[in-house]
Structure formats: C-alpha cells, structure tokens
Amino acid sequence: MREQQQRRAHIYELDPLRICTALCVVGVHVLSFTLFLNHTDIGTQIQNAFVVALHFTREVFMFVTAFAMVYVYYGRPFNFKRFWTKRGIGVLIPYAIWSIIYTWVNNPPLPAGTFTKTALLDILTGNASYQLYYILLTLQFYLILPLFLLFLKQVKNRPWIVLSISFVFQVVFMYLDYHLLQKGSLASSGFWQFIAQYQNRFVLVYQLYFILGGLTALYLQQVRAFLLRHGRAVVCLTLFALAGLWIHYVLQMRIYQEPMDYATSVLQPAMVFYSTAVIAGFFWLVSRWAKRVDADGRPKGYRIWHLLSDVSFGVYLIHALLLTATLKWVVPSMPEAWPVAIRVVLTWLITAGGATAISIVMMHIPVLSRLVGRAQIARRSSTSTPQASPKAEQDIAAEAKQAQHAL
C-alpha cells in the first residue's frame, strides 16, 4: 500500500509521444530503403528531404527516456540492484534476444562458434540491426542514471543557465564533429574513422536531450503552462525550424554540391536547433490533448493511446524484420505505374501496421510479451483514480510507466 501511494501521477502526454515517435522511426527507415523507387535525382532529393525532416526521432527518444527516469526516480532512494533487475527483464533481455534474432536473419548461415562470437559482438555494439543502437544508448543512460540524478539535484535551481550551456556545447560539438570527423582532416584517420562509426551510440553525444528531458520532468507544471500559454509561438517556431532545415538542405545539395549521406546526416549543427523546436512543438501538442479530459478525468482517446504506447517498444524492435520482408516480397509486386509516393506510403502502412498488430498480439501472450518489454497486460480498473488538475497532481496515486516504453 505504501509503495502504491508513493507512485506518481501518470503522464498522459508521454503515451502519444512514444508511439508517434516510434512510427516516425518506421517512416525514416521506409523512406531511406525505398529511395531506389525514384529514377530521377530530383525525386531522390525530395524523398531525402522528408528523411531529414524525420531525423528528430532519436532526440525525442533521449528526451522521453530522461523525462520518464527522472520523473519516477528523482528524490527517492535509488536501489541499484532492484533497478537493474527490473530494467534487465524489461530492456536488456529483449535487446539481447532481438540482437540474436537479427544476427541470425541478417547473416548467411554461420558455424555455431562464429555465430556466437558475431552475436555477442552485435549485442555489445548494437550492430545486429540498424535500429538497435537506441537500446544500447538507453542501457548506457541507465548506468549513469544515479550520477545524472545527483547532477540534477545540484543544478535544478539554475535550469536556464544549465540548458543554455548544454545547448551551446551541443552545437559546438556537432559543428566540430560534422566538419572535422564526418568530413575533414580527421575523416581519413583510422582511429577517428572507428570513432565516427560508433559515435551515434555513445550516450554523451546526446547530452542536451537528456538534460532537457530531466529538467522538464522537474518543472513539468511550469513547462506545461508555458507551452499552452504560448502555443501559437511554439507552432510558428517549429514550422520556422522545419523551413530553415529544408533551406539548409537545399543549399547543401544545390549550392555546395555535398554528398547525399553528408547532407542528410543526423549529427549536424542544424539538427540541434530543429530537434529542440520539434520537441517543444510535440510537447505542446500532447499537452493540449491531455488538458481536455472527459467525465472520468482522462483525455479523449486515452485507452487507445495507452495501448499503443505499451506496444511502441515492440514496434521499434520488430519493424525492421517486416520492412525487409515487405521490400523483398510486396514492393516489387506494386505496379510501377503507381506514383512513388503511393508505394512509399503503402510500404509504411504495411510495416507500421504489421509491427503494431504483432506487438499487440505478443503483449497478450505470456513469455512472448517479454520480447516487447511487457511482463503482462497492465490491469486497468474502471474505478482507478483519474489524472487531476496540475494543482493536485502530486496527490494522485497512479502507476508510473516503465522507461523502456519511451519508444
């Protein structure tokens, strides 16, 4: 009973944020792997413009992960053993199992010894499949979480100063990385090539978004109020950031004649401004949704968003298998007379819809539910306490979400 009373109010905003970000990840991969459908340079460039626009996903993941962890664990005794028992079952084991599955699927038949070595290396590096690097980042963040909570305790009274320093550092780091490591004097060095290969799965590369998520959790009510009060400005900022990103992309492609992979890089200075604006825009949107509650005190459509949030981790893990199968068996059967946009959208619908449906089914099956990060279906009572207004939010007893569902 005491543990139940100490649980904090459910943050409804995170439910649509999790699943929408996961579906955008599917969109990034579908757009990237269907570029071959275009037979003109302009078609390829336009499709890549949408890839660039969806490159906010990993930053949103980091933001939500830090938000969830800080919201649940800040200001409480941190039991490292209990924490890792829970996260090991919910995150580490599914990650290891899916890494083994992808190692088996993505490689030719290997001798048992070679397969074991390859699978272990893939688990350590996140190389089993192109989307698994984020789980590796999550596990790294779990390792430093006690230090991160201590850091927030020391700086919580100076949020704007901390965020400003973090933002400037992120921009400077991305600038040096983009111009020296990805293409520059360091790009030809063997050691720095190794660093460049694995830098996207190193937790400190994304320090801004973890700090932003943590501070947002600490000042949730103030952030909500600010965003809702300045909604029009937030929307304009987000659209302005998108326009600026696309203008920058056009300059890279048309004026500077930069290689496509360099122009579409996630790790570049422009993405710091863009992804921060998108996080603000998304959080305003979900805060606006969560503000309008029904007679039970819950936002409209809460149950479906909550279900989709529960399966978002599974969507993230499974979709690469379905995308590979769709590209192999379904896309070639689509008539070439169909516009490329139609074929791309259909590929996304098949992949995202299939991954969602499979995750929902697996979530209802004992043992298999572990593969999508769920021990069992969460029991929901019709008499459960609804979310209260911000003023009374601290007094509500509700189940805290597990951080792996940040996906």
Short mmCIF file of N, CA, C and O in Angstrom, two decimals, residues 34 70 80 106 109 129 166 202 229 252 275 296 328 343 360 365 388:
data_model
loop_
_atom_site.label_atom_id
_atom_site.label_comp_id
_atom_site.label_asym_id
_atom_site.label_seq_id
_atom_site.Cartn_x
_atom_site.Cartn_y
_atom_site.Cartn_z
N THR A 34 13.44 2.89 -49.59
CA THR A 34 12.66 2.90 -50.84
C THR A 34 13.15 3.97 -51.81
O THR A 34 12.48 4.29 -52.79
N VAL A 70 13.69 10.42 -14.67
CA VAL A 70 13.76 11.45 -13.63
C VAL A 70 12.42 11.58 -12.92
O VAL A 70 12.36 11.71 -11.70
N PHE A 80 20.04 0.22 -6.69
CA PHE A 80 20.66 -0.14 -7.95
C PHE A 80 20.32 -1.57 -8.36
O PHE A 80 20.03 -1.84 -9.53
N ASN A 106 20.11 -11.63 -40.58
CA ASN A 106 20.85 -10.73 -41.47
C ASN A 106 22.19 -11.26 -41.93
O ASN A 106 22.94 -10.55 -42.63
N PRO A 109 24.26 -18.44 -43.25
CA PRO A 109 24.47 -19.48 -42.23
C PRO A 109 25.92 -19.51 -41.75
O PRO A 109 26.86 -19.51 -42.56
N SER A 129 21.11 -4.94 -35.97
CA SER A 129 20.16 -4.32 -36.88
C SER A 129 20.27 -2.81 -36.72
O SER A 129 20.65 -2.32 -35.65
N SER A 166 24.39 23.71 -21.97
CA SER A 166 24.25 22.42 -22.65
C SER A 166 23.96 22.61 -24.13
O SER A 166 24.53 21.90 -24.97
N PHE A 202 26.84 6.52 -28.51
CA PHE A 202 27.53 6.92 -27.28
C PHE A 202 26.67 7.96 -26.58
O PHE A 202 26.31 8.99 -27.15
N ARG A 229 0.40 28.45 -22.86
CA ARG A 229 0.19 29.89 -22.91
C ARG A 229 0.76 30.50 -24.19
O ARG A 229 0.25 31.50 -24.70
N GLN A 252 22.80 22.74 -49.26
CA GLN A 252 23.80 21.67 -49.25
C GLN A 252 23.81 20.90 -50.57
O GLN A 252 24.88 20.56 -51.10
N SER A 275 15.63 19.79 -33.86
CA SER A 275 15.07 18.77 -32.96
C SER A 275 14.57 19.39 -31.66
O SER A 275 13.55 18.95 -31.10
N ASP A 296 -14.36 11.16 -16.73
CA ASP A 296 -13.51 10.35 -15.86
C ASP A 296 -12.18 11.03 -15.54
O ASP A 296 -11.35 10.46 -14.83
N LYS A 328 11.15 -7.11 -49.98
CA LYS A 328 11.50 -8.28 -50.79
C LYS A 328 10.31 -8.84 -51.54
O LYS A 328 10.43 -9.24 -52.71
N ARG A 343 3.50 4.20 -53.33
CA ARG A 343 4.19 2.96 -52.96
C ARG A 343 4.94 3.10 -51.63
O ARG A 343 4.99 2.16 -50.83
N ILE A 360 0.88 -6.09 -30.36
CA ILE A 360 -0.33 -6.22 -29.53
C ILE A 360 -0.61 -7.69 -29.22
O ILE A 360 -0.93 -8.06 -28.08
N ILE A 365 0.51 -12.62 -24.85
CA ILE A 365 0.98 -13.99 -24.73
C ILE A 365 2.07 -14.07 -23.67
O ILE A 365 3.10 -13.38 -23.79
N ALA A 388 -5.54 14.31 -12.10
CA ALA A 388 -6.14 15.52 -11.59
C ALA A 388 -5.57 16.72 -12.29
O ALA A 388 -4.72 16.62 -13.16
#
